[in-house]
mmCIF file of C-alpha atoms and ligand atoms in Angstrom:
data_model
loop_
_atom_site.group_PDB
_atom_site.id
_atom_site.type_symbol
_atom_site.label_atom_id
_atom_site.label_comp_id
_atom_site.label_asym_id
_atom_site.label_seq_id
_atom_site.Cartn_x
_atom_site.Cartn_y
_atom_site.Cartn_z
ATOM 1 C CA MET A 1146 -9.636 -17.613 -25.848
ATOM 2 C CA LYS A 1147 -11.183 -15.897 -22.833
ATOM 3 C CA LYS A 1148 -13.714 -13.188 -23.618
ATOM 4 C CA PHE A 1149 -14.609 -10.320 -21.283
ATOM 5 C CA ILE A 1150 -16.985 -7.397 -21.666
ATOM 6 C CA VAL A 1151 -18.034 -4.243 -19.844
ATOM 7 C CA ILE A 1152 -21.671 -3.301 -20.143
ATOM 8 C CA GLY A 1153 -23.251 0.066 -19.493
ATOM 9 C CA ASN A 1154 -25.263 2.865 -20.979
ATOM 10 C CA PRO A 1155 -23.446 5.116 -21.838
ATOM 11 C CA ILE A 1156 -20.240 3.107 -22.253
ATOM 12 C CA LYS A 1157 -18.198 5.069 -24.797
ATOM 13 C CA HIS A 1158 -15.893 6.676 -22.230
ATOM 14 C CA SER A 1159 -15.021 3.525 -20.279
ATOM 15 C CA LEU A 1160 -11.290 2.993 -19.793
ATOM 16 C CA SER A 1161 -11.756 -0.636 -18.711
ATOM 17 C CA PRO A 1162 -10.726 -2.147 -22.090
ATOM 18 C CA THR A 1163 -7.490 -0.093 -22.056
ATOM 19 C CA VAL A 1164 -6.605 -1.350 -18.579
ATOM 20 C CA HIS A 1165 -7.488 -5.028 -19.042
ATOM 21 C CA GLU A 1166 -5.897 -5.242 -22.483
ATOM 22 C CA TYR A 1167 -2.712 -3.756 -21.018
ATOM 23 C CA TRP A 1168 -2.636 -6.514 -18.395
ATOM 24 C CA PHE A 1169 -3.505 -9.302 -20.896
ATOM 25 C CA LYS A 1170 -0.462 -8.283 -22.891
ATOM 26 C CA LYS A 1171 1.800 -7.928 -19.877
ATOM 27 C CA TYR A 1172 0.821 -11.307 -18.405
ATOM 28 C CA LYS A 1173 0.478 -13.098 -21.765
ATOM 29 C CA GLU A 1174 -3.183 -13.909 -21.240
ATOM 30 C CA GLU A 1175 -5.050 -14.902 -24.407
ATOM 31 C CA ALA A 1176 -8.148 -12.822 -23.942
ATOM 32 C CA THR A 1177 -10.259 -10.011 -25.348
ATOM 33 C CA TYR A 1178 -12.136 -7.230 -23.522
ATOM 34 C CA GLU A 1179 -14.862 -5.230 -25.245
ATOM 35 C CA LYS A 1180 -17.299 -2.449 -24.423
ATOM 36 C CA LYS A 1181 -20.967 -3.265 -24.979
ATOM 37 C CA PHE A 1182 -23.660 -0.632 -25.089
ATOM 38 C CA LEU A 1183 -26.822 -2.281 -23.773
ATOM 39 C CA GLU A 1184 -30.470 -1.696 -23.094
ATOM 40 C CA GLU A 1185 -32.035 -3.138 -19.951
ATOM 41 C CA LYS A 1186 -33.871 -5.777 -22.010
ATOM 42 C CA ASP A 1187 -30.516 -7.275 -23.117
ATOM 43 C CA LEU A 1188 -29.315 -8.102 -19.585
ATOM 44 C CA ARG A 1189 -30.831 -11.611 -19.486
ATOM 45 C CA LYS A 1190 -29.123 -12.607 -22.741
ATOM 46 C CA ILE A 1191 -25.694 -11.472 -21.488
ATOM 47 C CA ILE A 1192 -26.031 -13.628 -18.377
ATOM 48 C CA LYS A 1193 -27.081 -16.586 -20.564
ATOM 49 C CA ASP A 1194 -23.895 -16.077 -22.602
ATOM 50 C CA ILE A 1195 -21.846 -16.234 -19.403
ATOM 51 C CA GLN A 1196 -23.768 -19.353 -18.326
ATOM 52 C CA ARG A 1197 -22.917 -21.025 -21.642
ATOM 53 C CA ASN A 1198 -19.302 -19.899 -21.340
ATOM 54 C CA GLN A 1199 -19.515 -17.789 -24.493
ATOM 55 C CA ILE A 1200 -18.421 -14.890 -22.303
ATOM 56 C CA THR A 1201 -15.899 -15.550 -19.501
ATOM 57 C CA GLY A 1202 -16.712 -12.565 -17.329
ATOM 58 C CA ALA A 1203 -18.198 -9.089 -17.319
ATOM 59 C CA ASN A 1204 -17.912 -5.728 -15.649
ATOM 60 C CA ILE A 1205 -21.137 -3.852 -15.054
ATOM 61 C CA THR A 1206 -21.373 -0.112 -14.917
ATOM 62 C CA VAL A 1207 -24.004 2.630 -14.700
ATOM 63 C CA PRO A 1208 -27.012 2.153 -14.758
ATOM 64 C CA PHE A 1209 -27.076 -1.664 -14.425
ATOM 65 C CA LYS A 1210 -25.205 -2.432 -11.190
ATOM 66 C CA GLN A 1211 -28.445 -3.108 -9.326
ATOM 67 C CA LYS A 1212 -30.660 -4.051 -12.277
ATOM 68 C CA ILE A 1213 -28.470 -7.050 -13.143
ATOM 69 C CA ILE A 1214 -29.043 -8.738 -9.751
ATOM 70 C CA PRO A 1215 -32.312 -10.637 -10.543
ATOM 71 C CA PHE A 1216 -30.569 -12.486 -13.391
ATOM 72 C CA LEU A 1217 -27.697 -13.858 -11.284
ATOM 73 C CA ASP A 1218 -27.501 -17.235 -9.489
ATOM 74 C CA GLU A 1219 -25.503 -16.028 -6.488
ATOM 75 C CA LEU A 1220 -24.070 -12.873 -4.955
ATOM 76 C CA SER A 1221 -20.868 -12.406 -2.970
ATOM 77 C CA LEU A 1222 -21.262 -11.040 0.553
ATOM 78 C CA VAL A 1223 -20.216 -7.508 -0.490
ATOM 79 C CA ALA A 1224 -22.599 -7.549 -3.465
ATOM 80 C CA LYS A 1225 -25.416 -8.641 -1.145
ATOM 81 C CA GLU A 1226 -24.679 -5.951 1.429
ATOM 82 C CA THR A 1227 -24.379 -3.159 -1.136
ATOM 83 C CA LEU A 1228 -26.977 -4.485 -3.631
ATOM 84 C CA SER A 1229 -24.478 -3.465 -6.265
ATOM 85 C CA VAL A 1230 -22.668 -5.727 -8.741
ATOM 86 C CA ASN A 1231 -19.792 -4.588 -10.944
ATOM 87 C CA THR A 1232 -18.018 -7.913 -11.633
ATOM 88 C CA ILE A 1233 -19.515 -11.177 -12.890
ATOM 89 C CA TYR A 1234 -17.918 -14.597 -13.288
ATOM 90 C CA ARG A 1235 -18.887 -18.248 -13.561
ATOM 91 C CA ASN A 1236 -18.162 -20.794 -10.870
ATOM 92 C CA ASN A 1237 -19.429 -24.403 -10.845
ATOM 93 C CA ASN A 1238 -21.962 -23.590 -13.552
ATOM 94 C CA LYS A 1239 -23.358 -20.715 -11.537
ATOM 95 C CA VAL A 1240 -23.179 -17.064 -12.521
ATOM 96 C CA ILE A 1241 -21.892 -15.064 -9.559
ATOM 97 C CA GLY A 1242 -22.174 -11.304 -8.989
ATOM 98 C CA ASP A 1243 -19.423 -9.592 -7.032
ATOM 99 C CA ASN A 1244 -18.574 -6.010 -6.104
ATOM 100 C CA THR A 1245 -14.973 -4.790 -6.428
ATOM 101 C CA ASP A 1246 -15.866 -1.086 -6.094
ATOM 102 C CA VAL A 1247 -15.764 -1.412 -2.297
ATOM 103 C CA ASN A 1248 -12.230 -2.732 -2.410
ATOM 104 C CA GLY A 1249 -11.322 -0.111 -5.022
ATOM 105 C CA PHE A 1250 -12.517 2.767 -2.883
ATOM 106 C CA GLN A 1251 -10.939 1.344 0.271
ATOM 107 C CA ASN A 1252 -7.532 0.816 -1.355
ATOM 108 C CA SER A 1253 -7.546 4.274 -2.881
ATOM 109 C CA LEU A 1254 -7.869 5.749 0.616
ATOM 110 C CA SER A 1255 -5.053 3.708 2.125
ATOM 111 C CA GLU A 1256 -2.589 5.886 0.183
ATOM 112 C CA HIS A 1257 -3.839 8.972 2.014
ATOM 113 C CA PHE A 1258 -4.933 7.841 5.459
ATOM 114 C CA SER A 1259 -3.342 5.490 7.964
ATOM 115 C CA LYS A 1260 -5.462 2.756 9.540
ATOM 116 C CA ASN A 1261 -8.380 3.980 11.675
ATOM 117 C CA SER A 1262 -7.474 7.630 11.075
ATOM 118 C CA ILE A 1263 -10.696 8.641 9.314
ATOM 119 C CA LYS A 1264 -13.047 9.643 12.083
ATOM 120 C CA SER A 1265 -15.819 11.258 10.093
ATOM 121 C CA THR A 1266 -16.810 11.978 6.513
ATOM 122 C CA LEU A 1267 -19.319 13.926 4.508
ATOM 123 C CA LEU A 1268 -20.760 11.880 1.646
ATOM 124 C CA ILE A 1269 -22.559 13.912 -0.999
ATOM 125 C CA GLY A 1270 -24.890 11.772 -3.111
ATOM 126 C CA ALA A 1271 -27.053 8.698 -2.570
ATOM 127 C CA GLY A 1272 -26.988 7.145 -6.057
ATOM 128 C CA GLY A 1273 -25.545 3.914 -7.407
ATOM 129 C CA VAL A 1274 -22.026 4.164 -5.987
ATOM 130 C CA SER A 1275 -22.939 5.389 -2.481
ATOM 131 C CA PRO A 1276 -23.696 1.977 -0.864
ATOM 132 C CA SER A 1277 -20.225 0.753 -1.903
ATOM 133 C CA ILE A 1278 -18.613 3.832 -0.385
ATOM 134 C CA ILE A 1279 -20.537 3.484 2.867
ATOM 135 C CA TYR A 1280 -19.661 -0.206 3.093
ATOM 136 C CA ALA A 1281 -15.965 0.590 2.541
ATOM 137 C CA LEU A 1282 -16.048 3.379 5.141
ATOM 138 C CA LYS A 1283 -17.621 0.920 7.587
ATOM 139 C CA ASN A 1284 -14.783 -1.540 6.910
ATOM 140 C CA LEU A 1285 -12.364 1.278 7.700
ATOM 141 C CA ASN A 1286 -14.075 1.844 11.075
ATOM 142 C CA VAL A 1287 -15.185 5.369 10.240
ATOM 143 C CA GLY A 1288 -17.159 6.633 13.227
ATOM 144 C CA GLN A 1289 -19.611 8.969 11.501
ATOM 145 C CA ILE A 1290 -20.897 9.556 7.991
ATOM 146 C CA PHE A 1291 -22.860 12.698 7.212
ATOM 147 C CA ILE A 1292 -24.850 12.136 4.035
ATOM 148 C CA SER A 1293 -26.606 14.684 1.859
ATOM 149 C CA ASN A 1294 -28.608 14.120 -1.310
ATOM 150 C CA ARG A 1295 -30.843 16.329 -3.439
ATOM 151 C CA THR A 1296 -33.591 13.701 -3.105
ATOM 152 C CA GLU A 1297 -33.532 13.199 0.645
ATOM 153 C CA GLU A 1298 -35.605 9.971 0.598
ATOM 154 C CA LYS A 1299 -32.708 8.179 -1.075
ATOM 155 C CA ALA A 1300 -30.364 9.192 1.755
ATOM 156 C CA GLN A 1301 -33.083 8.064 4.180
ATOM 157 C CA LEU A 1302 -33.189 4.595 2.543
ATOM 158 C CA LEU A 1303 -29.427 4.269 2.972
ATOM 159 C CA LYS A 1304 -29.747 5.265 6.613
ATOM 160 C CA GLU A 1305 -32.340 2.534 7.085
ATOM 161 C CA ARG A 1306 -29.946 0.002 5.546
ATOM 162 C CA PHE A 1307 -26.710 1.062 7.210
ATOM 163 C CA GLY A 1308 -27.978 2.364 10.545
ATOM 164 C CA PRO A 1309 -26.939 5.065 12.995
ATOM 165 C CA LEU A 1310 -23.500 5.507 11.422
ATOM 166 C CA LEU A 1311 -25.311 7.809 8.967
ATOM 167 C CA SER A 1312 -26.653 11.280 9.788
ATOM 168 C CA ILE A 1313 -28.631 13.119 7.152
ATOM 169 C CA VAL A 1314 -27.766 16.706 6.267
ATOM 170 C CA PRO A 1315 -30.585 18.370 4.296
ATOM 171 C CA TRP A 1316 -29.431 19.320 0.771
ATOM 172 C CA ASN A 1317 -30.266 22.985 1.293
ATOM 173 C CA ASP A 1318 -28.217 23.127 4.498
ATOM 174 C CA LEU A 1319 -24.963 22.177 2.772
ATOM 175 C CA ALA A 1320 -24.289 25.753 1.782
ATOM 176 C CA ASN A 1321 -24.194 27.073 5.336
ATOM 177 C CA LYS A 1322 -23.253 24.034 7.384
ATOM 178 C CA ASN A 1323 -19.987 23.855 9.345
ATOM 179 C CA LEU A 1324 -18.919 20.236 9.610
ATOM 180 C CA TYR A 1325 -15.734 18.893 11.136
ATOM 181 C CA VAL A 1326 -14.828 15.953 8.878
ATOM 182 C CA ASP A 1327 -11.611 14.333 7.642
ATOM 183 C CA LEU A 1328 -12.964 13.583 4.194
ATOM 184 C CA VAL A 1329 -15.577 15.083 1.850
ATOM 185 C CA ILE A 1330 -16.694 12.728 -0.934
ATOM 186 C CA ASN A 1331 -18.593 13.760 -4.041
ATOM 187 C CA ALA A 1332 -20.553 10.715 -5.220
ATOM 188 C CA THR A 1333 -23.016 12.663 -7.355
ATOM 189 C CA SER A 1334 -22.792 12.979 -11.105
ATOM 190 C CA LEU A 1335 -22.531 16.764 -10.709
ATOM 191 C CA GLY A 1336 -19.230 17.831 -12.182
ATOM 192 C CA LEU A 1337 -19.387 15.725 -15.321
ATOM 193 C CA GLN A 1338 -20.464 18.952 -16.960
ATOM 194 C CA LYS A 1339 -17.916 21.663 -16.334
ATOM 195 C CA GLU A 1340 -20.276 24.436 -15.181
ATOM 196 C CA GLU A 1341 -21.967 22.472 -12.412
ATOM 197 C CA THR A 1342 -20.868 22.901 -8.813
ATOM 198 C CA ILE A 1343 -22.195 21.720 -5.493
ATOM 199 C CA ASN A 1344 -23.536 24.394 -3.258
ATOM 200 C CA LEU A 1345 -21.135 23.617 -0.430
ATOM 201 C CA ASN A 1346 -19.444 25.931 2.042
ATOM 202 C CA PHE A 1347 -15.966 24.854 0.891
ATOM 203 C CA SER A 1348 -14.002 27.274 3.029
ATOM 204 C CA SER A 1349 -15.673 26.150 6.260
ATOM 205 C CA PHE A 1350 -13.654 22.926 6.527
ATOM 206 C CA ASP A 1351 -10.481 22.289 8.464
ATOM 207 C CA LYS A 1352 -7.342 22.787 6.336
ATOM 208 C CA LYS A 1353 -6.491 19.082 6.706
ATOM 209 C CA THR A 1354 -9.793 17.912 5.204
ATOM 210 C CA ILE A 1355 -9.293 15.895 2.010
ATOM 211 C CA PHE A 1356 -11.717 16.244 -0.920
ATOM 212 C CA TYR A 1357 -12.480 13.136 -2.994
ATOM 213 C CA ASP A 1358 -14.473 12.874 -6.223
ATOM 214 C CA VAL A 1359 -15.378 9.401 -7.507
ATOM 215 C CA ILE A 1360 -15.399 10.776 -11.068
ATOM 216 C CA TYR A 1361 -12.106 10.211 -12.927
ATOM 217 C CA ASN A 1362 -13.061 11.679 -16.277
ATOM 218 C CA PRO A 1363 -12.648 14.685 -16.308
ATOM 219 C CA HIS A 1364 -9.549 14.240 -14.112
ATOM 220 C CA GLN A 1365 -10.440 17.357 -12.193
ATOM 221 C CA THR A 1366 -14.103 18.136 -11.661
ATOM 222 C CA SER A 1367 -15.258 21.610 -10.668
ATOM 223 C CA PHE A 1368 -15.701 20.191 -7.136
ATOM 224 C CA LEU A 1369 -11.993 19.269 -6.937
ATOM 225 C CA LYS A 1370 -10.918 22.474 -8.662
ATOM 226 C CA LYS A 1371 -12.711 24.578 -6.084
ATOM 227 C CA ALA A 1372 -11.251 22.516 -3.211
ATOM 228 C CA GLU A 1373 -7.744 22.714 -4.642
ATOM 229 C CA SER A 1374 -7.964 26.465 -5.168
ATOM 230 C CA LEU A 1375 -8.633 26.783 -1.444
ATOM 231 C CA GLY A 1376 -5.539 24.744 -0.603
ATOM 232 C CA TYR A 1377 -7.147 21.389 0.242
ATOM 233 C CA GLN A 1378 -5.630 18.070 -0.780
ATOM 234 C CA THR A 1379 -7.757 16.348 -3.446
ATOM 235 C CA ILE A 1380 -8.216 12.824 -4.844
ATOM 236 C CA ASN A 1381 -10.026 11.885 -8.053
ATOM 237 C CA GLY A 1382 -11.624 8.515 -8.873
ATOM 238 C CA MET A 1383 -8.733 7.171 -10.955
ATOM 239 C CA MET A 1384 -7.103 4.984 -8.305
ATOM 240 C CA MET A 1385 -10.504 3.648 -7.196
ATOM 241 C CA PHE A 1386 -11.172 2.735 -10.810
ATOM 242 C CA LEU A 1387 -7.795 1.004 -11.190
ATOM 243 C CA TYR A 1388 -8.089 -0.917 -7.914
ATOM 244 C CA GLN A 1389 -11.574 -2.194 -8.778
ATOM 245 C CA ALA A 1390 -10.207 -3.333 -12.162
ATOM 246 C CA GLN A 1391 -7.245 -5.012 -10.452
ATOM 247 C CA LEU A 1392 -9.479 -7.126 -8.211
ATOM 248 C CA ALA A 1393 -11.822 -8.002 -11.107
ATOM 249 C CA TYR A 1394 -8.798 -9.171 -13.114
ATOM 250 C CA GLU A 1395 -7.600 -11.263 -10.179
ATOM 251 C CA ILE A 1396 -11.033 -12.879 -9.740
ATOM 252 C CA TRP A 1397 -11.157 -13.817 -13.431
ATOM 253 C CA ASN A 1398 -7.549 -14.781 -14.107
ATOM 254 C CA LYS A 1399 -6.291 -15.909 -10.686
ATOM 255 C CA GLN A 1400 -3.383 -13.488 -10.849
ATOM 256 C CA LYS A 1401 -3.072 -10.072 -9.226
ATOM 257 C CA PRO A 1402 -1.924 -7.639 -11.919
ATOM 258 C CA GLU A 1403 0.319 -4.708 -11.119
ATOM 259 C CA ILE A 1404 -0.747 -1.075 -11.392
ATOM 260 C CA ASP A 1405 2.594 0.019 -12.784
ATOM 261 C CA THR A 1406 3.844 3.406 -13.996
ATOM 262 C CA LYS A 1407 3.242 2.563 -17.626
ATOM 263 C CA LEU A 1408 -0.417 1.796 -16.922
ATOM 264 C CA LEU A 1409 -0.797 4.994 -14.886
ATOM 265 C CA ASN A 1410 0.611 7.019 -17.771
ATOM 266 C CA LEU A 1411 -1.661 5.228 -20.209
ATOM 267 C CA VAL A 1412 -4.879 5.994 -18.321
ATOM 268 C CA ARG A 1413 -3.839 9.555 -17.514
ATOM 269 C CA GLN A 1414 -3.391 10.287 -21.212
ATOM 270 C CA ASN A 1415 -6.939 9.174 -22.002
HETATM 271 P P1 ATR B 1946 -28.815 6.739 -9.749
HETATM 272 O O1 ATR B 1946 -29.305 7.644 -8.671
HETATM 273 O O2 ATR B 1946 -29.836 6.466 -10.796
HETATM 274 O O3 ATR B 1946 -28.134 5.530 -9.251
HETATM 275 P P2 ATR B 1946 -26.292 7.868 -10.183
HETATM 276 O O4 ATR B 1946 -25.683 8.504 -11.383
HETATM 277 O O5 ATR B 1946 -25.636 6.714 -9.558
HETATM 278 O O6 ATR B 1946 -27.760 7.576 -10.568
HETATM 279 O O7 ATR B 1946 -26.451 8.956 -9.021
HETATM 280 C C1 ATR B 1946 -26.625 10.221 -9.311
HETATM 281 C C2 ATR B 1946 -26.358 11.028 -8.038
HETATM 282 O O8 ATR B 1946 -26.067 12.366 -8.424
HETATM 283 C C3 ATR B 1946 -27.564 11.095 -7.123
HETATM 284 O O9 ATR B 1946 -27.132 11.284 -5.811
HETATM 285 C C4 ATR B 1946 -28.273 12.342 -7.674
HETATM 286 O O10 ATR B 1946 -29.164 12.963 -6.785
HETATM 287 P P3 ATR B 1946 -30.722 12.520 -6.792
HETATM 288 O O11 ATR B 1946 -30.772 11.250 -6.034
HETATM 289 O O12 ATR B 1946 -31.416 13.647 -6.139
HETATM 290 O O13 ATR B 1946 -31.097 12.342 -8.245
HETATM 291 C C5 ATR B 1946 -27.078 13.235 -7.914
HETATM 292 N N1 ATR B 1946 -27.375 14.288 -8.900
HETATM 293 C C6 ATR B 1946 -27.404 14.179 -10.236
HETATM 294 N N2 ATR B 1946 -27.659 15.367 -10.814
HETATM 295 C C7 ATR B 1946 -27.800 16.263 -9.801
HETATM 296 C C8 ATR B 1946 -28.073 17.667 -9.732
HETATM 297 N N3 ATR B 1946 -28.257 18.406 -10.839
HETATM 298 N N4 ATR B 1946 -28.141 18.241 -8.514
HETATM 299 C C9 ATR B 1946 -27.941 17.530 -7.401
HETATM 300 N N5 ATR B 1946 -27.678 16.200 -7.383
HETATM 301 C C10 ATR B 1946 -27.608 15.580 -8.560
#
């Protein structure tokens, strides 16, 4: 029997088991998928278990996507470029780290934008998920990414890694800045708590600007609520989450599972 896990801290709210178990049943795969709450000191042991084939594969979530890297034998190209690993598998006795968040984010946008139609974006946040978003936006040939982060040095580090595509907007300028962008992305953890909002001049954007929040739980963060109340189209992180899970499943089980209506209903209820 194949055995999969998702590791993180916190991990209670992860919907990954729901999604993978749904697909195991649908495709008659004999497998289990469990959540594991871990401390950083347990990372080495988990990788050993994958090495010994006691665990078939793992998803990695906050705050371990970068911290897991030193324990792995090899990284995929995307994992190397983003320094972020969310999917682990074994190949020829080596433990490989991959990143399916990039693909997840990219696919989630294809439902809203045609090819090459995103000219510029504003990315708010420079934490764990931001390198994957920037990498995906690069793949989509986005011409300009404005980035703003409370701790500006972290945005600066991303600029050093990804080059002139990025322009830094000081955090305190967000409130009075007028930017012409096709897409505004919230990649901060602000909004997990209901009262928090980003000090952004929401009404200054073009009516066609789309607002995206990588958070999927709650389904509508205060960031998206504010944008929607002003008439903007909004996207939450649910499809990104499902697409990253879909690619992870395909890597592990050599079959691309379907994101069908029943699955969508299942995750939307949770
Ligand atoms: P990490 O930075 O450890 O990878 P993360 O959850 O991936 O953690 O990222 C958190 C993001 O939300 C960061 O961009 C963080 O800004 P800082 O880099 O300044 O910490 C942002 N964030 C979290 N709480 C915030 C707050 N109260 N105000 C503004 N930004 C906040």
